[in-house]
Amino acid sequence: MNASRPQPSRRTVLAAGGLLAGGAVWAMTPATSSAAPAAPASPTDGWQKTSFTYSMQKPWNLDLSDRYTNSGGVHRMWVYDTDEPMSQGSSTDPRTEMRWKQEYTSGQHMWDADVYLPSGTNGATFVQILRVIHPEGTPATDFMLNAYSASGGTVRAYDSTVLKTNAYNTWFNVKLEHNASSGSVKVYFDDELVLTTEDRGPATRHFKNGVYHHGSGRAEARFRNLTYWTR
C-alpha cells in the first residue's frame, strides 16, 4: 500500500493562494504590467508659448550697463540700497528690473524662468505681478516673491510664507501662474506646486523680474530661459 501523499500546511496553502485538484499547491504569481508609469503632468501642459517684450528699469542716474548684463542668455541684475530710484524725485526703492510690456486684465498667464540668487541678497523682490492700473485704495501688486538671507537663502511670498530655503547660489525653476479671470495665483518651484493663493481683485497687470530692493546692502538676481505662457 502506498504511503499517503503529505498535505501542505495551512500556512503554505495561505501563502501560495490555495490548492489545485489532487492537493497540489497553487502558486500565485503577482500580476505585472509592461506599461511604463505615467509621467507626471507638467504645469505648462495645455499652455502656449507666447512672445513677449520688455523694457529695463534702473537707477535714473546710472547707465544700464552699471547694473545689468546679458551674457550667454543669462540676465544678471543687481542694485545697492544706496542707489537712486528709477526716476528722479521718486520715493520708491532702488531697482534693476525687466518690465514686461504685455498687459492683461483677464485670461491665464504664466511667467517661467530659471532663477539664481547669490549669497547676501536680502529683502529684494525678484519677480512680481504688478497692478499697473488698479482701483484707488487697492494694492499695487497681486503677488511678489522675495529673497531673504536666513537659512542659506529664503524665498517668501511677500515677507510672510516661507516657500524655499537654501536658495542661495543654485539655479531653480520658478513658474508664476495667474488666472486673472478666476483670481487664482499658483507658484511652482522645479515644477512642484508650492503655493496657491488669490490676487487682489480686478486690475491691469504685467510681470516684472529683477531686483526691487527693500533691504540693505547689495541685491542680485540672475535669470535664464525666460518664457511667457498663455492659454
PDB file of C-alpha atoms in Angstrom:
ATOM      1  CA  MET A   1       0.000   0.000   0.000  1.00  0.00           C
ATOM      2  CA  ASN A   2       1.418   3.318  -0.994  1.00  0.00           C
ATOM      3  CA  ALA A   3       2.011   5.914   1.667  1.00  0.00           C
ATOM      4  CA  SER A   4      -0.442   8.804   1.530  1.00  0.00           C
ATOM      5  CA  ARG A   5       0.891  11.998  -0.004  1.00  0.00           C
ATOM      6  CA  PRO A   6       1.835  14.518   2.701  1.00  0.00           C
ATOM      7  CA  GLN A   7      -0.504  17.526   2.686  1.00  0.00           C
ATOM      8  CA  PRO A   8       0.867  21.049   2.743  1.00  0.00           C
ATOM      9  CA  SER A   9       0.486  23.002   5.918  1.00  0.00           C
ATOM     10  CA  ARG A  10      -2.227  25.643   6.285  1.00  0.00           C
ATOM     11  CA  ARG A  11       0.443  28.352   6.284  1.00  0.00           C
ATOM     12  CA  THR A  12       1.834  27.078   2.972  1.00  0.00           C
ATOM     13  CA  VAL A  13      -1.629  26.992   1.428  1.00  0.00           C
ATOM     14  CA  LEU A  14      -2.494  30.505   2.547  1.00  0.00           C
ATOM     15  CA  ALA A  15       0.838  31.886   1.371  1.00  0.00           C
ATOM     16  CA  ALA A  16       0.537  30.196  -2.009  1.00  0.00           C
ATOM     17  CA  GLY A  17      -3.098  31.082  -2.578  1.00  0.00           C
ATOM     18  CA  GLY A  18      -4.951  27.725  -2.457  1.00  0.00           C
ATOM     19  CA  LEU A  19      -4.925  24.121  -3.643  1.00  0.00           C
ATOM     20  CA  LEU A  20      -5.447  22.608  -7.042  1.00  0.00           C
ATOM     21  CA  ALA A  21      -7.210  19.304  -7.663  1.00  0.00           C
ATOM     22  CA  GLY A  22      -5.234  16.440  -6.196  1.00  0.00           C
ATOM     23  CA  GLY A  23      -3.818  18.576  -3.399  1.00  0.00           C
ATOM     24  CA  ALA A  24      -1.140  20.414  -5.318  1.00  0.00           C
ATOM     25  CA  VAL A  25      -0.380  23.884  -4.080  1.00  0.00           C
ATOM     26  CA  TRP A  26      -1.413  26.738  -6.396  1.00  0.00           C
ATOM     27  CA  ALA A  27       1.499  29.137  -6.629  1.00  0.00           C
ATOM     28  CA  MET A  28       0.082  32.659  -7.060  1.00  0.00           C
ATOM     29  CA  THR A  29       2.359  34.971  -9.068  1.00  0.00           C
ATOM     30  CA  PRO A  30       1.877  38.737  -8.553  1.00  0.00           C
ATOM     31  CA  ALA A  31       0.466  40.428 -11.607  1.00  0.00           C
ATOM     32  CA  THR A  32       2.948  42.525 -13.544  1.00  0.00           C
ATOM     33  CA  SER A  33       2.401  45.207 -16.135  1.00  0.00           C
ATOM     34  CA  SER A  34       4.645  46.072 -19.028  1.00  0.00           C
ATOM     35  CA  ALA A  35       3.176  49.561 -19.255  1.00  0.00           C
ATOM     36  CA  ALA A  36       5.554  52.332 -18.217  1.00  0.00           C
ATOM     37  CA  PRO A  37       4.375  54.521 -15.328  1.00  0.00           C
ATOM     38  CA  ALA A  38       2.679  57.690 -16.469  1.00  0.00           C
ATOM     39  CA  ALA A  39       4.896  60.764 -16.386  1.00  0.00           C
ATOM     40  CA  PRO A  40       3.698  63.480 -14.014  1.00  0.00           C
ATOM     41  CA  ALA A  41       1.863  66.319 -15.694  1.00  0.00           C
ATOM     42  CA  SER A  42       3.845  69.475 -16.383  1.00  0.00           C
ATOM     43  CA  PRO A  43       2.451  72.812 -15.152  1.00  0.00           C
ATOM     44  CA  THR A  44       2.669  74.004 -18.772  1.00  0.00           C
ATOM     45  CA  ASP A  45       0.583  71.174 -20.290  1.00  0.00           C
ATOM     46  CA  GLY A  46      -2.102  72.798 -22.424  1.00  0.00           C
ATOM     47  CA  TRP A  47      -0.363  76.187 -22.409  1.00  0.00           C
ATOM     48  CA  GLN A  48       1.029  78.053 -25.412  1.00  0.00           C
ATOM     49  CA  LYS A  49       4.439  79.720 -25.572  1.00  0.00           C
ATOM     50  CA  THR A  50       3.842  83.392 -26.302  1.00  0.00           C
ATOM     51  CA  SER A  51       6.267  86.059 -27.422  1.00  0.00           C
ATOM     52  CA  PHE A  52       6.974  88.888 -25.009  1.00  0.00           C
ATOM     53  CA  THR A  53       8.830  92.185 -24.926  1.00  0.00           C
ATOM     54  CA  TYR A  54      10.212  94.214 -22.060  1.00  0.00           C
ATOM     55  CA  SER A  55      11.881  97.454 -21.094  1.00  0.00           C
ATOM     56  CA  MET A  56      14.590  97.904 -18.464  1.00  0.00           C
ATOM     57  CA  GLN A  57      14.256  99.914 -15.261  1.00  0.00           C
ATOM     58  CA  LYS A  58      17.349 101.002 -13.306  1.00  0.00           C
ATOM     59  CA  PRO A  59      18.607 103.852 -11.077  1.00  0.00           C
ATOM     60  CA  TRP A  60      17.904 107.024 -13.023  1.00  0.00           C
ATOM     61  CA  ASN A  61      21.439 108.438 -12.765  1.00  0.00           C
ATOM     62  CA  LEU A  62      23.304 105.317 -13.922  1.00  0.00           C
ATOM     63  CA  ASP A  63      23.890 103.646 -17.256  1.00  0.00           C
ATOM     64  CA  LEU A  64      22.112 100.327 -17.694  1.00  0.00           C
ATOM     65  CA  SER A  65      25.490  98.574 -18.023  1.00  0.00           C
ATOM     66  CA  ASP A  66      26.296  99.681 -14.459  1.00  0.00           C
ATOM     67  CA  ARG A  67      23.568  97.364 -13.106  1.00  0.00           C
ATOM     68  CA  TYR A  68      22.762  94.837 -15.857  1.00  0.00           C
ATOM     69  CA  THR A  69      24.432  92.307 -18.139  1.00  0.00           C
ATOM     70  CA  ASN A  70      23.128  89.716 -20.589  1.00  0.00           C
ATOM     71  CA  SER A  71      25.731  87.081 -21.382  1.00  0.00           C
ATOM     72  CA  GLY A  72      25.047  83.640 -22.816  1.00  0.00           C
ATOM     73  CA  GLY A  73      21.327  84.043 -22.240  1.00  0.00           C
ATOM     74  CA  VAL A  74      21.769  84.865 -18.534  1.00  0.00           C
ATOM     75  CA  HIS A  75      20.215  88.169 -17.485  1.00  0.00           C
ATOM     76  CA  ARG A  76      22.081  89.463 -14.427  1.00  0.00           C
ATOM     77  CA  MET A  77      20.681  92.399 -12.438  1.00  0.00           C
ATOM     78  CA  TRP A  78      21.954  93.996  -9.254  1.00  0.00           C
ATOM     79  CA  VAL A  79      21.387  97.113  -7.161  1.00  0.00           C
ATOM     80  CA  TYR A  80      22.535  98.672  -3.880  1.00  0.00           C
ATOM     81  CA  ASP A  81      20.364 100.043  -1.108  1.00  0.00           C
ATOM     82  CA  THR A  82      22.116 103.408  -1.596  1.00  0.00           C
ATOM     83  CA  ASP A  83      21.192 103.620  -5.294  1.00  0.00           C
ATOM     84  CA  GLU A  84      18.785 106.203  -6.624  1.00  0.00           C
ATOM     85  CA  PRO A  85      15.208 105.204  -7.529  1.00  0.00           C
ATOM     86  CA  MET A  86      14.009 104.627 -11.094  1.00  0.00           C
ATOM     87  CA  SER A  87      13.062 108.274 -11.635  1.00  0.00           C
ATOM     88  CA  GLN A  88      14.466 111.412 -10.062  1.00  0.00           C
ATOM     89  CA  GLY A  89      12.471 112.531  -7.038  1.00  0.00           C
ATOM     90  CA  SER A  90      10.624 109.221  -6.685  1.00  0.00           C
ATOM     91  CA  SER A  91      10.071 107.791  -3.203  1.00  0.00           C
ATOM     92  CA  THR A  92      10.262 104.173  -4.420  1.00  0.00           C
ATOM     93  CA  ASP A  93      13.067 101.780  -3.553  1.00  0.00           C
ATOM     94  CA  PRO A  94      16.045 101.256  -5.900  1.00  0.00           C
ATOM     95  CA  ARG A  95      15.634  98.645  -8.586  1.00  0.00           C
ATOM     96  CA  THR A  96      17.032  96.993 -11.665  1.00  0.00           C
ATOM     97  CA  GLU A  97      14.169  95.168 -13.338  1.00  0.00           C
ATOM     98  CA  MET A  98      12.766  93.851 -16.589  1.00  0.00           C
ATOM     99  CA  ARG A  99       9.315  95.374 -17.037  1.00  0.00           C
ATOM    100  CA  TRP A 100       7.253  93.106 -19.284  1.00  0.00           C
ATOM    101  CA  LYS A 101       5.152  95.092 -21.749  1.00  0.00           C
ATOM    102  CA  GLN A 102       2.372  92.516 -22.099  1.00  0.00           C
ATOM    103  CA  GLU A 103      -0.513  93.875 -20.014  1.00  0.00           C
ATOM    104  CA  TYR A 104      -3.675  91.917 -19.282  1.00  0.00           C
ATOM    105  CA  THR A 105      -6.944  92.118 -17.358  1.00  0.00           C
ATOM    106  CA  SER A 106      -8.253  88.569 -17.869  1.00  0.00           C
ATOM    107  CA  GLY A 107      -7.186  85.140 -19.064  1.00  0.00           C
ATOM    108  CA  GLN A 108      -4.388  82.827 -17.899  1.00  0.00           C
ATOM    109  CA  HIS A 109      -0.762  83.955 -17.917  1.00  0.00           C
ATOM    110  CA  MET A 110       2.435  82.311 -16.668  1.00  0.00           C
ATOM    111  CA  TRP A 111       5.922  83.715 -16.038  1.00  0.00           C
ATOM    112  CA  ASP A 112       8.594  80.993 -16.244  1.00  0.00           C
ATOM    113  CA  ALA A 113      12.370  81.198 -15.683  1.00  0.00           C
ATOM    114  CA  ASP A 114      15.366  79.633 -14.004  1.00  0.00           C
ATOM    115  CA  VAL A 115      16.458  81.851 -11.109  1.00  0.00           C
ATOM    116  CA  TYR A 116      19.811  82.237  -9.322  1.00  0.00           C
ATOM    117  CA  LEU A 117      20.094  84.243  -6.090  1.00  0.00           C
ATOM    118  CA  PRO A 118      23.668  84.967  -4.957  1.00  0.00           C
ATOM    119  CA  SER A 119      24.562  84.975  -1.262  1.00  0.00           C
ATOM    120  CA  GLY A 120      23.801  88.207   0.547  1.00  0.00           C
ATOM    121  CA  THR A 121      20.656  89.172  -1.341  1.00  0.00           C
ATOM    122  CA  ASN A 122      18.325  90.208   1.474  1.00  0.00           C
ATOM    123  CA  GLY A 123      14.975  91.941   1.245  1.00  0.00           C
ATOM    124  CA  ALA A 124      14.676  92.069  -2.542  1.00  0.00           C
ATOM    125  CA  THR A 125      11.695  91.231  -4.738  1.00  0.00           C
ATOM    126  CA  PHE A 126      12.854  89.135  -7.705  1.00  0.00           C
ATOM    127  CA  VAL A 127       9.534  88.548  -9.502  1.00  0.00           C
ATOM    128  CA  GLN A 128       6.139  90.179  -9.140  1.00  0.00           C
ATOM    129  CA  ILE A 129       2.739  90.691 -10.725  1.00  0.00           C
ATOM    130  CA  LEU A 130       2.316  94.455 -10.796  1.00  0.00           C
ATOM    131  CA  ARG A 131      -1.130  96.074 -10.876  1.00  0.00           C
ATOM    132  CA  VAL A 132      -0.198  98.936 -13.176  1.00  0.00           C
ATOM    133  CA  ILE A 133      -3.807 100.217 -13.288  1.00  0.00           C
ATOM    134  CA  HIS A 134      -5.915  99.432 -10.237  1.00  0.00           C
ATOM    135  CA  PRO A 135      -8.858 100.886  -8.327  1.00  0.00           C
ATOM    136  CA  GLU A 136      -7.987 103.551  -5.789  1.00  0.00           C
ATOM    137  CA  GLY A 137      -7.346 102.084  -2.353  1.00  0.00           C
ATOM    138  CA  THR A 138      -6.301  98.642  -3.650  1.00  0.00           C
ATOM    139  CA  PRO A 139      -2.721  97.264  -3.529  1.00  0.00           C
ATOM    140  CA  ALA A 140      -0.192  97.925  -6.273  1.00  0.00           C
ATOM    141  CA  THR A 141       0.806  94.267  -6.588  1.00  0.00           C
ATOM    142  CA  ASP A 142      -1.038  90.980  -6.898  1.00  0.00           C
ATOM    143  CA  PHE A 143       1.947  88.883  -5.797  1.00  0.00           C
ATOM    144  CA  MET A 144       5.681  89.048  -5.014  1.00  0.00           C
ATOM    145  CA  LEU A 145       8.475  86.558  -4.394  1.00  0.00           C
ATOM    146  CA  ASN A 146      11.123  87.999  -2.069  1.00  0.00           C
ATOM    147  CA  ALA A 147      14.608  86.771  -1.134  1.00  0.00           C
ATOM    148  CA  TYR A 148      15.997  86.920   2.415  1.00  0.00           C
ATOM    149  CA  SER A 149      19.310  85.840   3.937  1.00  0.00           C
ATOM    150  CA  ALA A 150      18.019  83.419   6.600  1.00  0.00           C
ATOM    151  CA  SER A 151      18.561  79.646   6.265  1.00  0.00           C
ATOM    152  CA  GLY A 152      21.010  79.820   3.375  1.00  0.00           C
ATOM    153  CA  GLY A 153      18.679  81.997   1.325  1.00  0.00           C
ATOM    154  CA  THR A 154      14.934  82.007   1.976  1.00  0.00           C
ATOM    155  CA  VAL A 155      12.234  82.690  -0.597  1.00  0.00           C
ATOM    156  CA  ARG A 156       8.967  84.037   0.773  1.00  0.00           C
ATOM    157  CA  ALA A 157       5.617  85.039  -0.619  1.00  0.00           C
ATOM    158  CA  TYR A 158       5.857  88.741   0.173  1.00  0.00           C
ATOM    159  CA  ASP A 159       7.594  88.721   3.599  1.00  0.00           C
ATOM    160  CA  SER A 160       5.472  86.020   5.228  1.00  0.00           C
ATOM    161  CA  THR A 161       5.046  82.461   3.923  1.00  0.00           C
ATOM    162  CA  VAL A 162       8.344  80.562   3.515  1.00  0.00           C
ATOM    163  CA  LEU A 163       8.368  78.678   0.202  1.00  0.00           C
ATOM    164  CA  LYS A 164      12.038  77.674  -0.085  1.00  0.00           C
ATOM    165  CA  THR A 165      15.228  77.612   1.997  1.00  0.00           C
ATOM    166  CA  ASN A 166      18.870  77.043   0.938  1.00  0.00           C
ATOM    167  CA  ALA A 167      18.073  79.011  -2.202  1.00  0.00           C
ATOM    168  CA  TYR A 168      21.421  80.815  -2.488  1.00  0.00           C
ATOM    169  CA  ASN A 169      23.931  80.038  -5.241  1.00  0.00           C
ATOM    170  CA  THR A 170      21.901  77.434  -7.118  1.00  0.00           C
ATOM    171  CA  TRP A 171      19.631  77.529 -10.141  1.00  0.00           C
ATOM    172  CA  PHE A 172      15.983  76.602  -9.584  1.00  0.00           C
ATOM    173  CA  ASN A 173      12.985  76.953 -11.850  1.00  0.00           C
ATOM    174  CA  VAL A 174      10.120  79.265 -10.934  1.00  0.00           C
ATOM    175  CA  LYS A 175       6.716  79.323 -12.580  1.00  0.00           C
ATOM    176  CA  LEU A 176       4.259  82.019 -11.537  1.00  0.00           C
ATOM    177  CA  GLU A 177       0.778  81.287 -12.884  1.00  0.00           C
ATOM    178  CA  HIS A 178      -2.006  83.872 -12.778  1.00  0.00           C
ATOM    179  CA  ASN A 179      -5.589  83.164 -13.761  1.00  0.00           C
ATOM    180  CA  ALA A 180      -6.808  86.748 -13.919  1.00  0.00           C
ATOM    181  CA  SER A 181     -10.354  85.614 -14.698  1.00  0.00           C
ATOM    182  CA  SER A 182     -10.759  83.499 -11.549  1.00  0.00           C
ATOM    183  CA  GLY A 183      -8.292  85.424  -9.345  1.00  0.00           C
ATOM    184  CA  SER A 184      -6.044  82.417  -8.676  1.00  0.00           C
ATOM    185  CA  VAL A 185      -2.247  82.640  -8.342  1.00  0.00           C
ATOM    186  CA  LYS A 186      -0.072  79.496  -8.266  1.00  0.00           C
ATOM    187  CA  VAL A 187       3.664  79.187  -7.625  1.00  0.00           C
ATOM    188  CA  TYR A 188       5.767  76.238  -8.800  1.00  0.00           C
ATOM    189  CA  PHE A 189       9.399  75.539  -7.899  1.00  0.00           C
ATOM    190  CA  ASP A 190      11.061  72.969 -10.161  1.00  0.00           C
ATOM    191  CA  ASP A 191       7.566  72.088 -11.452  1.00  0.00           C
ATOM    192  CA  GLU A 192       6.198  71.296  -7.977  1.00  0.00           C
ATOM    193  CA  LEU A 193       3.263  73.361  -6.728  1.00  0.00           C
ATOM    194  CA  VAL A 194       4.337  75.187  -3.554  1.00  0.00           C
ATOM    195  CA  LEU A 195       1.568  77.762  -3.127  1.00  0.00           C
ATOM    196  CA  THR A 196      -1.946  78.586  -4.278  1.00  0.00           C
ATOM    197  CA  THR A 197      -3.320  81.978  -3.325  1.00  0.00           C
ATOM    198  CA  GLU A 198      -5.575  84.774  -4.598  1.00  0.00           C
ATOM    199  CA  ASP A 199      -4.879  88.054  -6.384  1.00  0.00           C
ATOM    200  CA  ARG A 200      -6.063  91.461  -5.134  1.00  0.00           C
ATOM    201  CA  GLY A 201      -9.055  91.977  -7.413  1.00  0.00           C
ATOM    202  CA  PRO A 202      -9.631  93.426 -10.882  1.00  0.00           C
ATOM    203  CA  ALA A 203      -6.762  95.409 -12.426  1.00  0.00           C
ATOM    204  CA  THR A 204      -4.497  95.741 -15.438  1.00  0.00           C
ATOM    205  CA  ARG A 205      -1.291  93.788 -14.760  1.00  0.00           C
ATOM    206  CA  HIS A 206       2.085  92.816 -16.095  1.00  0.00           C
ATOM    207  CA  PHE A 207       5.046  90.740 -14.889  1.00  0.00           C
ATOM    208  CA  LYS A 208       8.356  92.148 -13.625  1.00  0.00           C
ATOM    209  CA  ASN A 209      11.567  90.392 -12.659  1.00  0.00           C
ATOM    210  CA  GLY A 210      14.949  91.546 -11.383  1.00  0.00           C
ATOM    211  CA  VAL A 211      15.760  93.106  -8.006  1.00  0.00           C
ATOM    212  CA  TYR A 212      13.456  95.657  -6.410  1.00  0.00           C
ATOM    213  CA  HIS A 213      15.401  96.234  -3.203  1.00  0.00           C
ATOM    214  CA  HIS A 214      13.659  96.825   0.132  1.00  0.00           C
ATOM    215  CA  GLY A 215      16.597  95.618   2.243  1.00  0.00           C
ATOM    216  CA  SER A 216      20.195  96.560   2.930  1.00  0.00           C
ATOM    217  CA  GLY A 217      23.483  96.164   1.067  1.00  0.00           C
ATOM    218  CA  ARG A 218      23.735  94.651  -2.392  1.00  0.00           C
ATOM    219  CA  ALA A 219      20.982  92.593  -4.029  1.00  0.00           C
ATOM    220  CA  GLU A 220      21.352  90.497  -7.171  1.00  0.00           C
ATOM    221  CA  ALA A 221      19.287  88.033  -9.169  1.00  0.00           C
ATOM    222  CA  ARG A 222      20.001  86.153 -12.391  1.00  0.00           C
ATOM    223  CA  PHE A 223      17.532  84.702 -14.885  1.00  0.00           C
ATOM    224  CA  ARG A 224      17.739  82.348 -17.836  1.00  0.00           C
ATOM    225  CA  ASN A 225      15.237  80.537 -20.087  1.00  0.00           C
ATOM    226  CA  LEU A 226      12.663  83.272 -19.627  1.00  0.00           C
ATOM    227  CA  THR A 227       9.357  82.104 -21.098  1.00  0.00           C
ATOM    228  CA  TYR A 228       5.858  83.533 -21.297  1.00  0.00           C
ATOM    229  CA  TRP A 229       2.926  81.096 -21.425  1.00  0.00           C
ATOM    230  CA  THR A 230      -0.747  81.831 -22.058  1.00  0.00           C
ATOM    231  CA  ARG A 231      -3.972  79.917 -22.565  1.00  0.00           C
TER     232      ARG A 231
END
